[in-house]
Amino acid sequence: MRSLRLGLPLAALFTGVALLFTAPTAHAADTPLRDLAAAQGKVIGTAVTGSKLTGTYGDLAGGQFSSLTPGNAMKWGTVEPTQGTFNWTEADQIVAFAQAHDQQVRGHTLVWHSQNPGWLTNGTWTSAQLGSLLQNHISTEVGRYKGEIAAWDVVNEPFNEDGSYRSTIWYNGLGSDYIANALTWAHAADPAAKLYINDYNVEGVNAKSTALYNLVKSLKAAGVPIDGVGLQAHLILGQVPATLQQNIQRFADLGVDVAITELDVRMALPSDSTKLAQQKADFKSVVAACVAVSRCVNVTVWGFTDSDSWVDSTFPGYGAATPYDANYAPKPAYHGIAEALGGTTTTPPTGACTAAYAVSSQWNTGFTGQVTISCSGASLTSWKVNWTYGAGQQITQAWNATCTQSGASVSCANASYNGTVADGSSVTFGFNASWTGSNPVPTVTLG
Ligand code: G3I
């Protein structure tokens, strides 16, 4: 299955996004977040869904980020749905993709109260049986990916909000020793992997984060292999804790690394330019807090596009929580991350509509492409998108736009029904075209 590394979809190699802002001036392509992060000595990551790692999603996941976390693929319920029957397909796929794109993988997660298989949660186990099930699970999964995982979220969400231990199958059956044992077993299976405890609502200084702090301190004192803490950072618009950096620093001072592991900032829908500007400030301040502390090593967003976020289904009426919109256009939040990482690009202040070109699938003689026109703080009542093909590509068919091609010059105008692009919304049109030799992504202009 490791050969998947060589079998990446061809489209992933050719797909690209070209952007041009209509106001105030055209911006050169932004420096990828992973390059900005590297210059700061940081890693920038995203949670991913393995089946989506092609086309524009794969292009952005591979091009912008230096770390991937499987959103669900490495959880116990996914990898061992039936006792003794393993399914590593999606996990292997993500690891192979990461290796092909020179990315780290954060393994997520080995010991949790959620997304466990039914055979485990419905079984009746003695304490000894439960302990050996857990040890086998950790040894098997960590051992399988030995040398391939930079860091494991070994224990996920062990605390209640008041800092007491959460009542789970593990705590109830094994007592709090399950945490030290899990870390020890994981270390035995892959001594090089960094081992983390990961939780939510531990971003600021509060009762829960203090319980985590005290746990890490006692684990360190006892010589248990603990390398880091993960602050999930599932945040609400405008509510970045004021003590975030102080909290990161106090963990760093204990001698462990810190990672922001699941960053998103949800807002009441619909989004508008005011909310998107606040969200930009929120992403920026979280990333800046990590940049300010040398032992904060990684910021990972929990999905990079609003089309791949857990928020919408979990919090009805809330969403738009990630740095890219559902059509893969970067939102102000993206620029907030870039700026906190030292990037100099800025979101056009007002009146911005953008056009993004992407190859969504490609075969030996042809390809399907799409262009998305998005507006934020501005709107359109009609549009025209122009580009010049650099390698003889020829449009054969278009939908949701009227396209003409003269030589290498392509011009696509809105159809009668989709000229309006409201503030905060987008319109997409598609086309088929032929290519030979190479299929470079053109720069598009929006007129
Ligand atoms: O795979 C099934 C699919 O076959 C079925 O048709 C569909 C219908 O509901 O469900 C699919 O499973 C869903 C799974 O995500 C994969 O998409 C589950 O219902 C859904 O509950 C599950 O949600 C995941 C959630 O953890 C579960 O708590 C989210 O994707 C995942 O992003 C989220 O991640 C967690 C972290 O692991 C820990 N921290 C909190 C974070 C957010 O909840």
Short mmCIF file of C-alpha atoms and ligand atoms in Angstrom, two decimals:
data_model
loop_
_atom_site.label_atom_id
_atom_site.label_comp_id
_atom_site.label_asym_id
_atom_site.label_seq_id
_atom_site.Cartn_x
_atom_site.Cartn_y
_atom_site.Cartn_z
CA MET A 1 0.00 0.00 0.00
CA ARG A 2 3.00 2.29 0.40
CA SER A 3 3.19 2.33 -3.43
CA LEU A 4 0.30 4.79 -3.32
CA ARG A 5 3.08 7.29 -2.82
CA LEU A 6 3.96 6.79 -6.47
CA GLY A 7 0.40 6.50 -7.65
CA LEU A 8 -0.83 9.98 -6.93
CA PRO A 9 -3.57 11.18 -9.22
CA LEU A 10 -2.01 12.92 -12.19
CA ALA A 11 -4.34 15.83 -11.64
CA ALA A 12 -2.68 16.58 -8.33
CA LEU A 13 0.51 17.37 -10.19
CA PHE A 14 -1.10 19.75 -12.61
CA THR A 15 -3.89 21.36 -10.69
CA GLY A 16 -3.41 24.91 -9.56
CA VAL A 17 -5.13 28.02 -8.45
CA ALA A 18 -4.46 31.40 -9.94
CA LEU A 19 -5.79 34.51 -8.32
CA LEU A 20 -6.08 38.08 -9.35
CA PHE A 21 -7.62 40.73 -7.19
CA THR A 22 -9.68 43.34 -8.99
CA ALA A 23 -8.84 46.06 -6.51
CA PRO A 24 -6.75 47.88 -5.81
CA THR A 25 -3.98 46.21 -7.79
CA ALA A 26 -3.02 42.74 -8.90
CA HIS A 27 -1.10 40.72 -6.30
CA ALA A 28 1.57 38.25 -7.17
CA ALA A 29 0.81 34.69 -6.06
CA ASP A 30 1.03 34.54 -2.26
CA THR A 31 3.92 32.67 -0.65
CA PRO A 32 2.55 29.30 0.54
CA LEU A 33 1.82 29.14 4.25
CA ARG A 34 4.23 26.25 4.67
CA ASP A 35 7.12 28.38 3.39
CA LEU A 36 6.17 31.28 5.65
CA ALA A 37 5.91 28.89 8.61
CA ALA A 38 9.28 27.28 7.82
CA ALA A 39 10.93 30.69 7.87
CA GLN A 40 9.62 31.06 11.44
CA GLY A 41 10.76 27.57 12.41
CA LYS A 42 7.13 26.42 12.63
CA VAL A 43 5.03 23.74 11.01
CA ILE A 44 1.59 24.57 9.62
CA GLY A 45 -0.88 21.73 9.26
CA THR A 46 -4.40 20.80 8.36
CA ALA A 47 -6.74 17.95 9.14
CA VAL A 48 -7.66 16.08 5.96
CA THR A 49 -10.08 13.54 4.59
CA GLY A 50 -8.15 10.96 2.55
CA SER A 51 -10.71 10.49 -0.22
CA LYS A 52 -10.58 14.20 -1.07
CA LEU A 53 -6.83 14.44 -1.66
CA THR A 54 -7.03 15.10 -5.42
CA GLY A 55 -7.83 18.12 -7.57
CA THR A 56 -7.85 21.52 -5.91
CA TYR A 57 -8.27 20.04 -2.40
CA GLY A 58 -5.14 17.94 -2.87
CA ASP A 59 -3.31 20.82 -4.45
CA LEU A 60 -3.94 23.12 -1.49
CA ALA A 61 -3.40 20.43 1.15
CA GLY A 62 -0.05 19.55 -0.42
CA GLY A 63 1.02 23.03 -1.41
CA GLN A 64 0.08 25.17 1.57
CA PHE A 65 0.69 22.89 4.55
CA SER A 66 3.72 21.10 5.97
CA SER A 67 1.77 18.72 8.23
CA LEU A 68 -1.35 16.60 7.85
CA THR A 69 -3.59 15.17 10.54
CA PRO A 70 -6.07 12.47 9.52
CA GLY A 71 -9.43 13.89 10.64
CA ASN A 72 -10.90 10.44 11.26
CA ALA A 73 -8.75 7.87 9.48
CA MET A 74 -6.58 6.80 12.42
CA LYS A 75 -9.29 6.57 15.07
CA TRP A 76 -9.91 3.16 16.58
CA GLY A 77 -13.40 2.86 15.13
CA THR A 78 -11.99 3.46 11.66
CA VAL A 79 -8.98 1.18 11.81
CA GLU A 80 -10.52 -1.80 13.65
CA PRO A 81 -14.27 -1.76 13.06
CA THR A 82 -14.44 -5.48 13.82
CA GLN A 83 -12.14 -6.96 16.43
CA GLY A 84 -9.06 -8.27 14.67
CA THR A 85 -10.08 -6.92 11.25
CA PHE A 86 -8.09 -3.84 10.31
CA ASN A 87 -8.72 -1.17 7.72
CA TRP A 88 -5.72 1.05 7.17
CA THR A 89 -6.71 2.22 3.70
CA GLU A 90 -7.39 5.88 4.39
CA ALA A 91 -4.64 6.20 6.97
CA ASP A 92 -2.11 4.71 4.53
CA GLN A 93 -3.34 7.02 1.80
CA ILE A 94 -2.82 10.11 3.93
CA VAL A 95 0.64 8.99 5.08
CA ALA A 96 1.64 8.29 1.46
CA PHE A 97 0.34 11.68 0.32
CA ALA A 98 2.24 13.40 3.11
CA GLN A 99 5.46 11.63 2.19
CA ALA A 100 5.03 12.54 -1.46
CA HIS A 101 4.59 16.18 -0.46
CA ASP A 102 7.40 16.31 2.11
CA GLN A 103 4.94 16.74 4.98
CA GLN A 104 4.83 15.57 8.57
CA VAL A 105 1.92 13.51 9.85
CA ARG A 106 0.31 14.04 13.24
CA GLY A 107 -1.26 10.75 14.26
CA HIS A 108 -4.74 11.25 15.73
CA THR A 109 -5.74 9.65 18.04
CA LEU A 110 -4.97 6.50 20.06
CA VAL A 111 -6.98 6.74 23.29
CA TRP A 112 -10.30 8.56 23.24
CA HIS A 113 -13.82 8.11 24.56
CA SER A 114 -15.38 8.76 21.14
CA GLN A 115 -15.31 7.06 17.74
CA ASN A 116 -14.39 3.72 19.26
CA PRO A 117 -15.66 0.51 17.62
CA GLY A 118 -18.93 -0.95 18.89
CA TRP A 119 -17.32 -4.27 19.76
CA LEU A 120 -15.09 -2.41 22.21
CA THR A 121 -17.63 -0.09 23.80
CA ASN A 122 -20.37 -2.72 23.96
CA GLY A 123 -18.14 -5.44 25.38
CA THR A 124 -17.81 -6.43 29.01
CA TRP A 125 -14.17 -6.41 30.00
CA THR A 126 -12.19 -6.95 33.14
CA SER A 127 -9.65 -4.31 33.93
CA ALA A 128 -6.86 -6.64 32.81
CA GLN A 129 -8.61 -7.34 29.49
CA LEU A 130 -9.22 -3.65 28.90
CA GLY A 131 -5.59 -2.84 29.59
CA SER A 132 -4.35 -5.45 27.19
CA LEU A 133 -6.82 -4.37 24.49
CA LEU A 134 -5.50 -0.83 24.83
CA GLN A 135 -1.88 -1.92 24.83
CA ASN A 136 -2.41 -4.06 21.73
CA HIS A 137 -4.20 -1.25 19.95
CA ILE A 138 -1.41 1.22 20.65
CA SER A 139 1.37 -1.22 19.79
CA THR A 140 -0.32 -2.24 16.56
CA GLU A 141 -1.13 1.22 15.28
CA VAL A 142 2.00 3.03 16.40
CA GLY A 143 4.12 0.08 15.29
CA ARG A 144 2.55 0.05 11.85
CA TYR A 145 3.57 3.65 11.23
CA LYS A 146 6.86 3.56 13.12
CA GLY A 147 9.19 6.19 11.69
CA GLU A 148 6.40 7.80 9.66
CA ILE A 149 4.54 9.83 12.28
CA ALA A 150 6.12 12.97 13.69
CA ALA A 151 3.76 13.22 16.65
CA TRP A 152 0.88 11.22 18.11
CA ASP A 153 -2.11 12.58 19.96
CA VAL A 154 -1.82 9.61 22.29
CA VAL A 155 -4.53 10.60 24.74
CA ASN A 156 -7.41 12.79 23.59
CA GLU A 157 -9.74 14.84 25.77
CA PRO A 158 -9.11 13.23 29.19
CA PHE A 159 -10.57 16.09 31.27
CA ASN A 160 -13.90 17.60 32.22
CA GLU A 161 -14.30 21.36 32.19
CA ASP A 162 -13.68 21.59 35.96
CA GLY A 163 -10.38 19.76 35.66
CA SER A 164 -11.57 16.42 36.98
CA TYR A 165 -10.97 13.31 34.91
CA ARG A 166 -13.63 12.57 32.34
CA SER A 167 -15.64 9.44 32.99
CA THR A 168 -14.73 7.20 30.05
CA ILE A 169 -14.28 3.53 29.27
CA TRP A 170 -10.58 4.06 30.03
CA TYR A 171 -10.77 6.07 33.23
CA ASN A 172 -13.60 3.98 34.62
CA GLY A 173 -11.90 0.70 33.79
CA LEU A 174 -8.25 1.51 34.39
CA GLY A 175 -8.09 4.62 36.56
CA SER A 176 -5.93 7.60 35.70
CA ASP A 177 -2.93 5.30 35.16
CA TYR A 178 -4.25 4.65 31.67
CA ILE A 179 -2.64 7.92 30.58
CA ALA A 180 0.89 7.09 31.73
CA ASN A 181 0.55 3.53 30.44
CA ALA A 182 -0.66 4.67 27.02
CA LEU A 183 2.28 7.04 26.67
CA THR A 184 4.72 4.33 27.75
CA TRP A 185 3.29 1.80 25.30
CA ALA A 186 3.36 4.32 22.46
CA HIS A 187 6.97 5.19 23.22
CA ALA A 188 7.93 1.52 23.14
CA ALA A 189 6.34 1.14 19.71
CA ASP A 190 7.99 4.22 18.17
CA PRO A 191 10.66 5.83 20.34
CA ALA A 192 11.15 8.67 17.82
CA ALA A 193 7.54 9.89 17.73
CA LYS A 194 6.65 12.89 19.86
CA LEU A 195 3.87 11.95 22.25
CA TYR A 196 1.08 14.39 23.11
CA ILE A 197 -1.96 14.77 25.29
CA ASN A 198 -4.59 16.76 23.39
CA ASP A 199 -7.70 18.53 24.67
CA TYR A 200 -10.17 21.35 23.97
CA ASN A 201 -11.01 24.41 26.05
CA VAL A 202 -7.46 24.34 27.37
CA GLU A 203 -6.25 27.27 25.25
CA GLY A 204 -6.45 29.86 28.02
CA VAL A 205 -5.46 29.59 31.66
CA ASN A 206 -8.46 27.94 33.38
CA ALA A 207 -9.35 24.99 35.58
CA LYS A 208 -9.15 22.49 32.74
CA SER A 209 -5.81 23.68 31.38
CA THR A 210 -4.43 23.82 34.91
CA ALA A 211 -5.41 20.18 35.41
CA LEU A 212 -3.60 19.35 32.17
CA TYR A 213 -0.62 21.38 33.37
CA ASN A 214 -0.50 19.51 36.66
CA LEU A 215 -0.81 16.16 34.89
CA VAL A 216 2.05 16.93 32.51
CA LYS A 217 4.16 18.12 35.41
CA SER A 218 3.58 14.90 37.34
CA LEU A 219 4.19 12.74 34.27
CA LYS A 220 7.48 14.51 33.65
CA ALA A 221 8.46 14.07 37.30
CA ALA A 222 7.68 10.36 37.06
CA GLY A 223 9.76 9.94 33.91
CA VAL A 224 6.79 9.08 31.72
CA PRO A 225 7.46 9.82 28.02
CA ILE A 226 5.41 12.96 27.37
CA ASP A 227 6.69 15.37 24.73
CA GLY A 228 3.90 17.80 24.15
CA VAL A 229 0.44 19.16 24.73
CA GLY A 230 -2.10 19.81 22.02
CA LEU A 231 -4.44 22.75 22.41
CA GLN A 232 -7.28 21.97 20.01
CA ALA A 233 -8.54 25.56 19.66
CA HIS A 234 -12.08 25.05 18.39
CA LEU A 235 -12.91 28.71 18.92
CA ILE A 236 -15.90 31.00 18.58
CA LEU A 237 -15.64 34.25 16.64
CA GLY A 238 -14.13 37.03 18.77
CA GLN A 239 -13.34 34.69 21.67
CA VAL A 240 -9.63 33.96 21.49
CA PRO A 241 -8.62 33.64 25.16
CA ALA A 242 -6.53 36.60 26.30
CA THR A 243 -4.23 34.22 28.19
CA LEU A 244 -3.43 32.01 25.19
CA GLN A 245 0.22 32.97 24.86
CA GLN A 246 0.76 32.91 28.63
CA ASN A 247 -0.76 29.43 28.72
CA ILE A 248 1.42 28.17 25.86
CA GLN A 249 4.43 29.61 27.67
CA ARG A 250 3.68 27.86 30.96
CA PHE A 251 3.54 24.49 29.24
CA ALA A 252 6.77 25.29 27.37
CA ASP A 253 8.36 26.14 30.71
CA LEU A 254 7.51 22.63 31.91
CA GLY A 255 9.80 21.33 29.18
CA VAL A 256 7.24 20.10 26.65
CA ASP A 257 6.35 21.21 23.15
CA VAL A 258 2.99 22.81 22.41
CA ALA A 259 0.90 22.46 19.27
CA ILE A 260 -2.31 24.17 18.25
CA THR A 261 -3.88 21.01 16.90
CA GLU A 262 -7.41 21.67 15.64
CA LEU A 263 -7.81 25.39 15.04
CA ASP A 264 -11.09 26.70 13.67
CA VAL A 265 -13.16 29.80 14.39
CA ARG A 266 -16.87 29.36 13.91
CA MET A 267 -19.38 32.13 13.31
CA ALA A 268 -23.14 32.47 13.09
CA LEU A 269 -24.14 32.10 9.44
CA PRO A 270 -24.34 33.80 7.07
CA SER A 271 -20.86 35.26 7.04
CA ASP A 272 -20.34 38.88 6.09
CA SER A 273 -17.34 41.11 5.69
CA THR A 274 -17.40 42.26 9.33
CA LYS A 275 -17.40 38.69 10.66
CA LEU A 276 -14.74 37.64 8.17
CA ALA A 277 -12.53 40.52 9.32
CA GLN A 278 -12.96 39.46 12.96
CA GLN A 279 -12.18 35.89 11.99
CA LYS A 280 -9.00 37.07 10.29
CA ALA A 281 -7.98 38.83 13.53
CA ASP A 282 -8.75 35.67 15.52
CA PHE A 283 -6.70 33.34 13.31
CA LYS A 284 -3.91 35.89 13.28
CA SER A 285 -3.74 36.22 17.05
CA VAL A 286 -3.71 32.44 17.60
CA VAL A 287 -0.90 31.92 15.10
CA ALA A 288 0.97 34.93 16.51
CA ALA A 289 0.77 33.47 20.02
CA CYS A 290 2.40 30.28 18.73
CA VAL A 291 5.04 32.19 16.79
CA ALA A 292 5.92 34.08 19.98
CA VAL A 293 6.82 30.93 21.94
CA SER A 294 9.72 28.92 20.58
CA ARG A 295 8.42 25.59 21.92
CA CYS A 296 5.12 26.05 20.12
CA VAL A 297 5.98 23.93 17.11
CA ASN A 298 2.87 23.43 15.00
CA VAL A 299 -0.41 25.16 14.19
CA THR A 300 -2.92 22.83 12.53
CA VAL A 301 -6.32 23.91 11.23
CA TRP A 302 -9.17 21.43 11.57
CA GLY A 303 -9.98 21.37 7.87
CA PHE A 304 -8.76 24.14 5.57
CA THR A 305 -11.96 24.65 3.57
CA ASP A 306 -15.48 25.41 4.74
CA SER A 307 -16.60 22.45 2.61
CA ASP A 308 -14.67 20.06 4.87
CA SER A 309 -15.42 21.18 8.41
CA TRP A 310 -17.09 19.34 11.26
CA VAL A 311 -18.64 22.60 12.51
CA ASP A 312 -21.68 22.96 10.27
CA SER A 313 -23.20 19.62 11.17
CA THR A 314 -22.32 19.84 14.86
CA PHE A 315 -23.42 23.43 15.52
CA PRO A 316 -26.49 24.12 13.37
CA GLY A 317 -26.52 27.74 12.21
CA TYR A 318 -22.75 28.07 12.64
CA GLY A 319 -20.00 27.49 10.14
CA ALA A 320 -17.54 29.25 7.82
CA ALA A 321 -14.92 28.23 10.40
CA THR A 322 -11.86 27.62 8.20
CA PRO A 323 -9.40 29.74 6.17
CA TYR A 324 -10.78 28.89 2.71
CA ASP A 325 -14.37 29.15 1.55
CA ALA A 326 -16.25 26.18 0.15
CA ASN A 327 -14.97 27.00 -3.35
CA TYR A 328 -11.33 27.05 -2.22
CA ALA A 329 -10.99 30.83 -2.35
CA PRO A 330 -8.76 32.06 0.49
CA LYS A 331 -10.73 34.05 3.06
CA PRO A 332 -9.39 36.96 5.12
CA ALA A 333 -8.55 34.32 7.76
CA TYR A 334 -6.02 32.84 5.36
CA HIS A 335 -4.30 36.21 5.16
CA GLY A 336 -4.44 36.49 8.94
CA ILE A 337 -2.44 33.26 9.21
CA ALA A 338 -0.02 34.45 6.52
CA GLU A 339 0.52 37.78 8.23
CA ALA A 340 1.15 36.18 11.63
CA LEU A 341 3.76 34.00 9.93
CA GLY A 342 5.51 37.09 8.58
CA GLY A 343 3.86 37.18 5.17
CA THR A 344 3.40 40.58 3.64
CA THR A 345 0.28 39.96 1.59
CA THR A 346 -2.85 41.67 2.77
CA THR A 347 -6.47 41.19 1.97
CA PRO A 348 -7.67 43.98 -0.31
CA PRO A 349 -9.39 46.34 2.12
CA THR A 350 -12.75 46.60 0.40
CA GLY A 351 -14.39 46.01 -2.90
CA ALA A 352 -12.67 42.72 -3.57
CA CYS A 353 -13.91 40.10 -5.95
CA THR A 354 -11.54 37.37 -7.05
CA ALA A 355 -11.44 34.71 -9.72
CA ALA A 356 -9.80 31.36 -9.05
CA TYR A 357 -8.97 28.85 -11.80
CA ALA A 358 -8.55 25.19 -11.04
CA VAL A 359 -8.20 21.92 -12.95
CA SER A 360 -10.66 19.56 -11.33
CA SER A 361 -9.83 16.45 -13.32
CA GLN A 362 -7.48 15.56 -16.12
CA TRP A 363 -6.98 12.66 -18.48
CA ASN A 364 -4.54 11.95 -21.32
CA THR A 365 -6.02 14.33 -23.90
CA GLY A 366 -8.43 16.52 -21.99
CA PHE A 367 -9.32 18.10 -18.72
CA THR A 368 -12.19 19.67 -16.85
CA GLY A 369 -11.60 23.02 -15.26
CA GLN A 370 -13.56 25.44 -13.18
CA VAL A 371 -13.37 29.10 -12.32
CA THR A 372 -14.93 30.49 -9.16
CA ILE A 373 -15.72 34.16 -8.82
CA SER A 374 -15.98 35.14 -5.14
CA CYS A 375 -16.84 38.48 -3.57
CA SER A 376 -16.07 39.70 -0.08
CA GLY A 377 -16.96 43.25 0.86
CA ALA A 378 -18.05 43.84 -2.72
CA SER A 379 -20.51 42.50 -5.27
CA LEU A 380 -20.94 42.15 -9.03
CA THR A 381 -23.93 42.34 -11.35
CA SER A 382 -22.06 40.93 -14.33
CA TRP A 383 -18.60 39.49 -14.87
CA LYS A 384 -16.10 38.45 -17.47
CA VAL A 385 -13.02 36.32 -16.82
CA ASN A 386 -10.06 36.34 -19.22
CA TRP A 387 -6.93 34.26 -19.46
CA THR A 388 -4.29 33.22 -21.96
CA TYR A 389 -3.30 29.59 -22.38
CA GLY A 390 0.42 29.01 -22.45
CA ALA A 391 0.59 25.51 -23.94
CA GLY A 392 -1.99 25.25 -26.69
CA GLN A 393 -4.94 24.22 -24.52
CA GLN A 394 -8.26 24.55 -26.34
CA ILE A 395 -11.71 24.96 -24.74
CA THR A 396 -14.21 22.52 -26.22
CA GLN A 397 -17.28 23.12 -24.08
CA ALA A 398 -18.37 25.41 -21.24
CA TRP A 399 -21.29 25.54 -18.81
CA ASN A 400 -22.66 28.31 -16.60
CA ALA A 401 -20.76 30.82 -18.77
CA THR A 402 -20.35 31.78 -22.43
CA CYS A 403 -16.74 31.20 -23.42
CA THR A 404 -14.95 32.19 -26.61
CA GLN A 405 -11.38 31.37 -27.52
CA SER A 406 -9.32 33.17 -30.13
CA GLY A 407 -5.85 31.73 -30.47
CA ALA A 408 -4.61 31.40 -26.93
CA SER A 409 -6.95 34.05 -25.51
CA VAL A 410 -10.02 32.87 -23.63
CA SER A 411 -12.86 35.09 -22.50
CA CYS A 412 -15.81 33.80 -20.46
CA ALA A 413 -18.81 35.96 -19.60
CA ASN A 414 -21.65 35.23 -17.18
CA ALA A 415 -24.74 33.38 -18.36
CA SER A 416 -28.08 35.20 -18.18
CA TYR A 417 -28.81 33.71 -14.74
CA ASN A 418 -25.52 34.03 -12.82
CA GLY A 419 -24.16 37.53 -13.40
CA THR A 420 -24.92 38.57 -9.83
CA VAL A 421 -22.31 37.71 -7.21
CA ALA A 422 -23.46 39.04 -3.84
CA ASP A 423 -21.15 40.10 -1.02
CA GLY A 424 -19.92 36.95 0.71
CA SER A 425 -20.97 34.61 -2.06
CA SER A 426 -19.48 33.02 -5.15
CA VAL A 427 -20.37 31.70 -8.61
CA THR A 428 -18.64 28.85 -10.41
CA PHE A 429 -18.54 27.93 -14.07
CA GLY A 430 -16.93 24.94 -15.71
CA PHE A 431 -15.43 23.86 -18.98
CA ASN A 432 -13.82 21.00 -20.82
CA ALA A 433 -10.65 21.55 -22.82
CA SER A 434 -7.95 19.62 -24.65
CA TRP A 435 -4.24 19.64 -23.86
CA THR A 436 -1.03 17.99 -25.01
CA GLY A 437 2.42 18.03 -23.49
CA SER A 438 1.71 20.11 -20.44
CA ASN A 439 -1.22 21.92 -18.92
CA PRO A 440 0.06 24.91 -16.97
CA VAL A 441 -2.40 26.95 -14.94
CA PRO A 442 -2.96 30.39 -16.47
CA THR A 443 -3.31 33.64 -14.58
CA VAL A 444 -6.92 34.79 -14.74
CA THR A 445 -8.19 38.33 -14.70
CA LEU A 446 -11.66 39.38 -13.67
CA GLY A 447 -13.20 42.19 -15.64
O1 G3I B 1 -18.26 7.84 7.72
C1 G3I B 1 -19.64 8.03 8.01
C2 G3I B 1 -20.48 7.95 6.75
O2 G3I B 1 -20.37 6.63 6.23
C3 G3I B 1 -21.93 8.29 7.11
O3 G3I B 1 -22.68 8.30 5.92
C4 G3I B 1 -22.00 9.65 7.76
C5 G3I B 1 -23.42 10.02 8.18
O4 G3I B 1 -23.47 10.59 9.44
O5 G3I B 1 -21.18 9.66 8.91
C6 G3I B 1 -19.82 9.40 8.61
O6 G3I B 1 -19.07 9.43 9.82
C7 G3I B 1 -18.89 10.71 10.36
C8 G3I B 1 -17.39 10.96 10.48
O7 G3I B 1 -17.14 12.19 11.12
C9 G3I B 1 -16.71 11.01 9.10
O8 G3I B 1 -17.21 12.05 8.33
C10 G3I B 1 -19.52 10.74 11.74
O9 G3I B 1 -20.93 10.65 11.61
C11 G3I B 1 -19.16 12.02 12.44
O10 G3I B 1 -19.61 11.96 13.78
C12 G3I B 1 -17.66 12.19 12.45
O11 G3I B 1 -17.38 13.43 13.05
C13 G3I B 1 -16.03 13.61 13.43
C14 G3I B 1 -15.97 13.97 14.91
O12 G3I B 1 -14.62 14.18 15.26
C15 G3I B 1 -16.54 12.92 15.81
O13 G3I B 1 -16.50 13.40 17.13
C16 G3I B 1 -15.46 14.73 12.62
O14 G3I B 1 -15.39 14.37 11.23
C17 G3I B 1 -14.05 15.05 13.12
O15 G3I B 1 -13.59 16.21 12.46
C18 G3I B 1 -14.10 15.29 14.60
O16 G3I B 1 -12.83 15.58 15.08
C19 G3I B 1 -12.71 15.81 16.47
C20 G3I B 1 -11.32 15.40 16.87
O17 G3I B 1 -11.09 14.07 16.52
C21 G3I B 1 -11.09 15.60 18.35
N1 G3I B 1 -11.41 16.94 18.76
C22 G3I B 1 -12.71 17.42 18.36
C23 G3I B 1 -12.92 17.28 16.86
C24 G3I B 1 -14.25 17.84 16.44
O18 G3I B 1 -15.32 17.08 16.96
#
